Each structure stands twice: as C-alpha cells, then as structure tokens.
CSV table of C-alpha atoms in Angstrom, one decimal:
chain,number,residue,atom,x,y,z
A,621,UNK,CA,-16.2,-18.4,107.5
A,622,UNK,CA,-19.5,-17.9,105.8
A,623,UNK,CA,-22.2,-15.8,107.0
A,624,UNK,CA,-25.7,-16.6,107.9
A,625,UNK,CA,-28.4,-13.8,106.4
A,626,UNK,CA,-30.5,-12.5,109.1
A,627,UNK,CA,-33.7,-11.6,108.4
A,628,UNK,CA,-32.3,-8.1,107.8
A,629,UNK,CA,-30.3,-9.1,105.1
A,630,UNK,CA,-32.0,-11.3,103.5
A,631,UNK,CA,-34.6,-8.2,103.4
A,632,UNK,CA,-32.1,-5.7,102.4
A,633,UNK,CA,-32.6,-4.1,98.4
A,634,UNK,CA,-29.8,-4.8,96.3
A,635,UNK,CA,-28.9,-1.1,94.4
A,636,UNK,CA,-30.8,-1.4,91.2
A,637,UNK,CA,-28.7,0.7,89.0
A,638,UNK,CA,-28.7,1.4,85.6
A,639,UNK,CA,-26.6,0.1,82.8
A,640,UNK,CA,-24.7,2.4,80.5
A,641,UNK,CA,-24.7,1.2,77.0
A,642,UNK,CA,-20.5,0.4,77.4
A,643,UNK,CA,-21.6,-1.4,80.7
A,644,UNK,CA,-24.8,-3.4,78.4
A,645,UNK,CA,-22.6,-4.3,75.5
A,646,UNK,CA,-19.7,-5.1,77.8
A,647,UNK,CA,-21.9,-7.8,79.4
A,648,UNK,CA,-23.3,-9.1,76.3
A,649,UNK,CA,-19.7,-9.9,74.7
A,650,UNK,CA,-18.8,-11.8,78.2
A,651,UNK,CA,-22.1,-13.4,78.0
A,652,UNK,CA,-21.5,-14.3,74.3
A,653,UNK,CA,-18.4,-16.2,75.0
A,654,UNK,CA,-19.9,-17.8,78.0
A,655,UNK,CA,-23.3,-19.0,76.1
A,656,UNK,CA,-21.1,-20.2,73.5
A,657,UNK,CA,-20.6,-23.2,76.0
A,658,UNK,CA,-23.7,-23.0,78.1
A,659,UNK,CA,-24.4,-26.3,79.3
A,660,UNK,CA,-21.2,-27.0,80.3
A,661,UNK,CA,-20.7,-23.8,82.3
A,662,UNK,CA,-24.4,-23.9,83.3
A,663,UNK,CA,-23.8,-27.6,85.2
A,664,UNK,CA,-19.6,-25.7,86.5
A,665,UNK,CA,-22.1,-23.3,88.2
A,666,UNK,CA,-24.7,-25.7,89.2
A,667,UNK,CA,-22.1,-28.3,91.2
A,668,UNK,CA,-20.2,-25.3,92.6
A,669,UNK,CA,-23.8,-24.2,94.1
A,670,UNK,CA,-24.5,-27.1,95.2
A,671,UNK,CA,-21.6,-27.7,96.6
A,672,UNK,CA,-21.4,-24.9,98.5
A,673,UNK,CA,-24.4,-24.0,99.5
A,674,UNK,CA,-26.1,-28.0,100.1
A,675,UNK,CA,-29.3,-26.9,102.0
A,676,UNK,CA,-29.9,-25.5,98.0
A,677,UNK,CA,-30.5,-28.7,96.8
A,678,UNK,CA,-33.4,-29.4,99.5
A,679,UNK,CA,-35.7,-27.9,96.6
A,680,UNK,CA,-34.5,-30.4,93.8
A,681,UNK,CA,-36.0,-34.0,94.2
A,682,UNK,CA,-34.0,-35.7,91.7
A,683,UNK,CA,-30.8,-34.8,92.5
A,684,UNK,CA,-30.9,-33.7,96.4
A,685,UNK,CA,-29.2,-36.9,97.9
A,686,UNK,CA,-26.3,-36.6,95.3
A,687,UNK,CA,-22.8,-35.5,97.1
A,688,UNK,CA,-20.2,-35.8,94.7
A,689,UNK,CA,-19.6,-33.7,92.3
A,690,UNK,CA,-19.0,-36.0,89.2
A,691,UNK,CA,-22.0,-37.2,90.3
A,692,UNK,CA,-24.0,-34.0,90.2
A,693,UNK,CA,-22.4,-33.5,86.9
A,694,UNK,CA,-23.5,-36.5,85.2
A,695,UNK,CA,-26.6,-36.2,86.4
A,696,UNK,CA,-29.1,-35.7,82.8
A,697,UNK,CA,-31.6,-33.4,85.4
A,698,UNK,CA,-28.9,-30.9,86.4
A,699,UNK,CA,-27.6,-30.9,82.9
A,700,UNK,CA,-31.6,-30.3,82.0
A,701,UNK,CA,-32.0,-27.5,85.2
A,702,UNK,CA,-28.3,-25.7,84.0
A,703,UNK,CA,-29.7,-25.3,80.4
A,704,UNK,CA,-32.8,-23.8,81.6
A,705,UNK,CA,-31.1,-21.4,83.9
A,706,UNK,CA,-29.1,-21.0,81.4
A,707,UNK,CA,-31.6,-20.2,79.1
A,708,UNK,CA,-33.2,-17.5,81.4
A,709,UNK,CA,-30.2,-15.9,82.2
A,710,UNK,CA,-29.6,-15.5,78.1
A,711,UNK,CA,-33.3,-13.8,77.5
A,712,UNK,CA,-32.3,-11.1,80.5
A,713,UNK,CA,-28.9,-10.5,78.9
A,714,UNK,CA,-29.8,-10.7,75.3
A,715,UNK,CA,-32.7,-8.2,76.1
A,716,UNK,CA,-31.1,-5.5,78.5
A,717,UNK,CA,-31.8,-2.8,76.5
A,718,UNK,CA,-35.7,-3.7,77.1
A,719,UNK,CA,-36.8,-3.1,80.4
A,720,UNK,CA,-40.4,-4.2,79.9
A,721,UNK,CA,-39.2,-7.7,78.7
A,722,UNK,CA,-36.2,-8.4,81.4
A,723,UNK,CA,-38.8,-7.3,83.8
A,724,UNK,CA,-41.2,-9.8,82.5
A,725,UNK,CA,-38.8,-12.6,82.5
A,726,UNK,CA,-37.8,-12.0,85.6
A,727,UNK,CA,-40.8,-12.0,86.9
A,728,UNK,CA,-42.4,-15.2,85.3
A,729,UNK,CA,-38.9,-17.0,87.5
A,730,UNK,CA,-39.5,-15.2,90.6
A,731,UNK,CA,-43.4,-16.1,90.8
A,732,UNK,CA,-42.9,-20.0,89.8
A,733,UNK,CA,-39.5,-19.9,92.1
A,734,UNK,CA,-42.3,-18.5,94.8
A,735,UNK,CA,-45.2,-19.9,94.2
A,736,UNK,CA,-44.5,-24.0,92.5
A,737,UNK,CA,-41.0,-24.3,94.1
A,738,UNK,CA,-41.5,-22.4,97.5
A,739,UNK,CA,-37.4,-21.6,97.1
A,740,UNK,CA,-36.5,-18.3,99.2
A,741,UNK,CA,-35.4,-15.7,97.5
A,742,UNK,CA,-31.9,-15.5,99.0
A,743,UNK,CA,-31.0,-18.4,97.3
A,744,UNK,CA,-31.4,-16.3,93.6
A,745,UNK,CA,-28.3,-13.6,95.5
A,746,UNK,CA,-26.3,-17.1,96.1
A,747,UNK,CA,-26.4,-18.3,92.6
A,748,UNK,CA,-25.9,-15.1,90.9
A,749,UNK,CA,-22.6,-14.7,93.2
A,750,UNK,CA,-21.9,-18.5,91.9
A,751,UNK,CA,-22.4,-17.3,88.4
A,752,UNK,CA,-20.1,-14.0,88.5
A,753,UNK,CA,-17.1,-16.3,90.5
A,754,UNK,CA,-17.7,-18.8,87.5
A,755,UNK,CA,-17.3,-16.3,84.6
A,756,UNK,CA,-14.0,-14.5,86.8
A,757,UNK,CA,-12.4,-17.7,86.8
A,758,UNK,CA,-13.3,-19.0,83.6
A,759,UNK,CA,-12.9,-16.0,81.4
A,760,UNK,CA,-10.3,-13.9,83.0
A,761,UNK,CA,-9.0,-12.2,80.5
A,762,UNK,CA,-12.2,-10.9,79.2
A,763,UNK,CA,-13.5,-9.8,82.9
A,764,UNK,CA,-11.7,-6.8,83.6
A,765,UNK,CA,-12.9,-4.2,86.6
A,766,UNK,CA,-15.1,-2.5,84.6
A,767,UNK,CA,-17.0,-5.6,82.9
A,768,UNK,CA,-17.5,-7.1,86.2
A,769,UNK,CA,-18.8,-3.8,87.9
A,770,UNK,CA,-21.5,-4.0,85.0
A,771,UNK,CA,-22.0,-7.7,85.8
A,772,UNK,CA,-22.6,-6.5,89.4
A,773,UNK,CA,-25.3,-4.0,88.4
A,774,UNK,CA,-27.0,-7.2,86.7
A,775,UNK,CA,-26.8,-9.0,89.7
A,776,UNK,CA,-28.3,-6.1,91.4
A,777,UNK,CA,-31.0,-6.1,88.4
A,778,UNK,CA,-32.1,-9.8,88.7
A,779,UNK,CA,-32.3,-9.7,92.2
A,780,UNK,CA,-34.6,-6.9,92.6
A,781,UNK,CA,-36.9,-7.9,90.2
A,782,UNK,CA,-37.2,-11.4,91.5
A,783,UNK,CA,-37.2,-10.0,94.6
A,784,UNK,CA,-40.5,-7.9,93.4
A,785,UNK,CA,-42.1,-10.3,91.9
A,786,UNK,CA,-42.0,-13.1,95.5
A,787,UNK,CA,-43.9,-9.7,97.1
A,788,UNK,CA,-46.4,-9.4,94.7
A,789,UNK,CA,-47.3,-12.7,95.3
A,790,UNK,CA,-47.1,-12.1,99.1
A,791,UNK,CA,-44.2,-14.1,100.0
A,792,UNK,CA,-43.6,-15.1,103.5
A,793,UNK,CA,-40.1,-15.8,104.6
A,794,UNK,CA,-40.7,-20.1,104.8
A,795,UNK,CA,-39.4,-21.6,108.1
A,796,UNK,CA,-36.6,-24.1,107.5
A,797,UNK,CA,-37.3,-27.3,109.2
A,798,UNK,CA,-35.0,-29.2,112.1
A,799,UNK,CA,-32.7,-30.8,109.5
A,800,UNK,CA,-32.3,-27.8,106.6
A,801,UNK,CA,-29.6,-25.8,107.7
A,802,UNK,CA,-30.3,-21.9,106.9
A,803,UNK,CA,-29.0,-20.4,103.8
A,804,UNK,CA,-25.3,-18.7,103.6
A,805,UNK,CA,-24.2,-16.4,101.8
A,806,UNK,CA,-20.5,-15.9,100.2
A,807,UNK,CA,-18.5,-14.3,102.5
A,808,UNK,CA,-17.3,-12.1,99.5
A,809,UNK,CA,-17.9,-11.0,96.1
A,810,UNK,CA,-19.4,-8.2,93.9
C-alpha cells in the first residue's frame, strides 16, 4: 500500500551528502549508458510516473486525460517533456563536480516548477524514485550497491536544491482541490 506524505514529510530535508569522486564517476558511466537512449528511457520513466502517481498529470494539459500507457507513449508532448527532463537531469550529472552550476540548474527547475507550473515539490522526490527504479531495472548489471547508494545521494542532491529554490520564492504548500487526490509516495526505494 502507498503512503500519503503528511505535511511532515513532505517538509522533511533529504540528507544532502557529498559525492566522492568513485561515487561522481560511478554515476556518470550509469548515466552515460542511460543518455545514450534518452528519449526512450525518458518517456519508460514518464508513463511509469504517470502511471503511478495520476494526480501528477493534473499539471500537464496536453496529456492529463490520457490513461493508457501506449497512449502516453505516443504522445509527441511527453516524448517533448521526457527529453527536456531528460535534458536537465544530463546538465546536473554531466556537471557534478561543479557545485555552483548544478545549484544553478537546479534552481532555474525549481523556481519555474514553483512559480509557472505551481507543481509541489513532493512530486520532484516521486520522479527521482521513478528514475532510480527505471535505471535498476533497465541497467542491472551496471547498478550495483555502491552505484546506486551514489545515485541516492543525487536524489538527495536534487531534491534539496529544488526544494531551496520553491523557499526562496516563498512557496506555500497549494491546497489540492475536491477531485485531485493528494500525492503518494513509493512505499520503498533508496
């Protein structure tokens, strides 16, 4: 059964820890072979999201109403949406060894996330749990213990920054409305 965050947890800082430079390249040689076939794994991540997690999709006008799958994955603005988060998620790993610029990156998606596309920020914890069970499954054999404790510490990373960035713009925790369920979380995962 999946849980529903509580304000608590939605509130609750993820362990920003640092990467080691075995734990950095580690995650840029899984990366590598993911990007290698980044729209492809970008929409596998984007259907399992949305499949999962449906009240996600209350943000995305052009595809919102879709429910099947093959549907979502034929769809040329969730193709579009998975190269873009694609995209981002390549400047933060191709760039971990600068601080300044993940930071800024992350913090250009977290105010326009915020600000344009009023998405809470538990949502960015969902997908990056979406995009670690993606890469497990995908590439197993180059995702031992080790590589995906590193990935875990990005996860950690990305949320925290884009968590930083919705309070600098003053977030406010948005009220969900009579028909959008509330946001779950997976009931595992690193």
């Amino acid at each position: 059964m999946e849980k529903v965050p509580g304000e608590m947890e939605i509130e609750r800082r993820e362990r920003n820890e640092e990467l080691s430079e075995a734990e950095r390249k580690a995650v840029q040689a899984t990366w590598a072979r993911v990007y290698a076939n980044c729209e492809d794994v970008g929409v596998a991540i984007l259907v399992r999201f949305f499949v999962n997690f449906p009240s996600a999709k209350q943000y995305f006008s052009q595809f919102k109403h879709m429910e099947e799958p093959l549907e979502m994955e034929r769809s040329p603005q969730l193709r579009k949406h998975a190269c873009r988060v694609m995209g981002a998620l390549n400047t933060v790993v191709e760039n971990l060894h600068d601080p300044d610029k993940v930071s800024s990156v992350l913090a250009l998606v977290g105010k326009a996330h915020a600000l344009k596309h009023k998405v809470e920020p538990v949502y960015f914890k969902i997908l990056s749990g979406v995009i670690l069970e993606v890469i497990a499954e995908e590439f197993a054999n180059d995702f031992p213990p080790e590589t995906q404790r590193a990935w875990a510490k990005v996860r950690g990373l990305i949320y925290s920054h884009v968590t930083a960035a919705y309070k600098e713009v003053g977030w406010v925790q948005q009220v969900p409305n009579a028909t959008t369920p509330p946001a779950t979380l997976p009931s595992s995962g690193p």
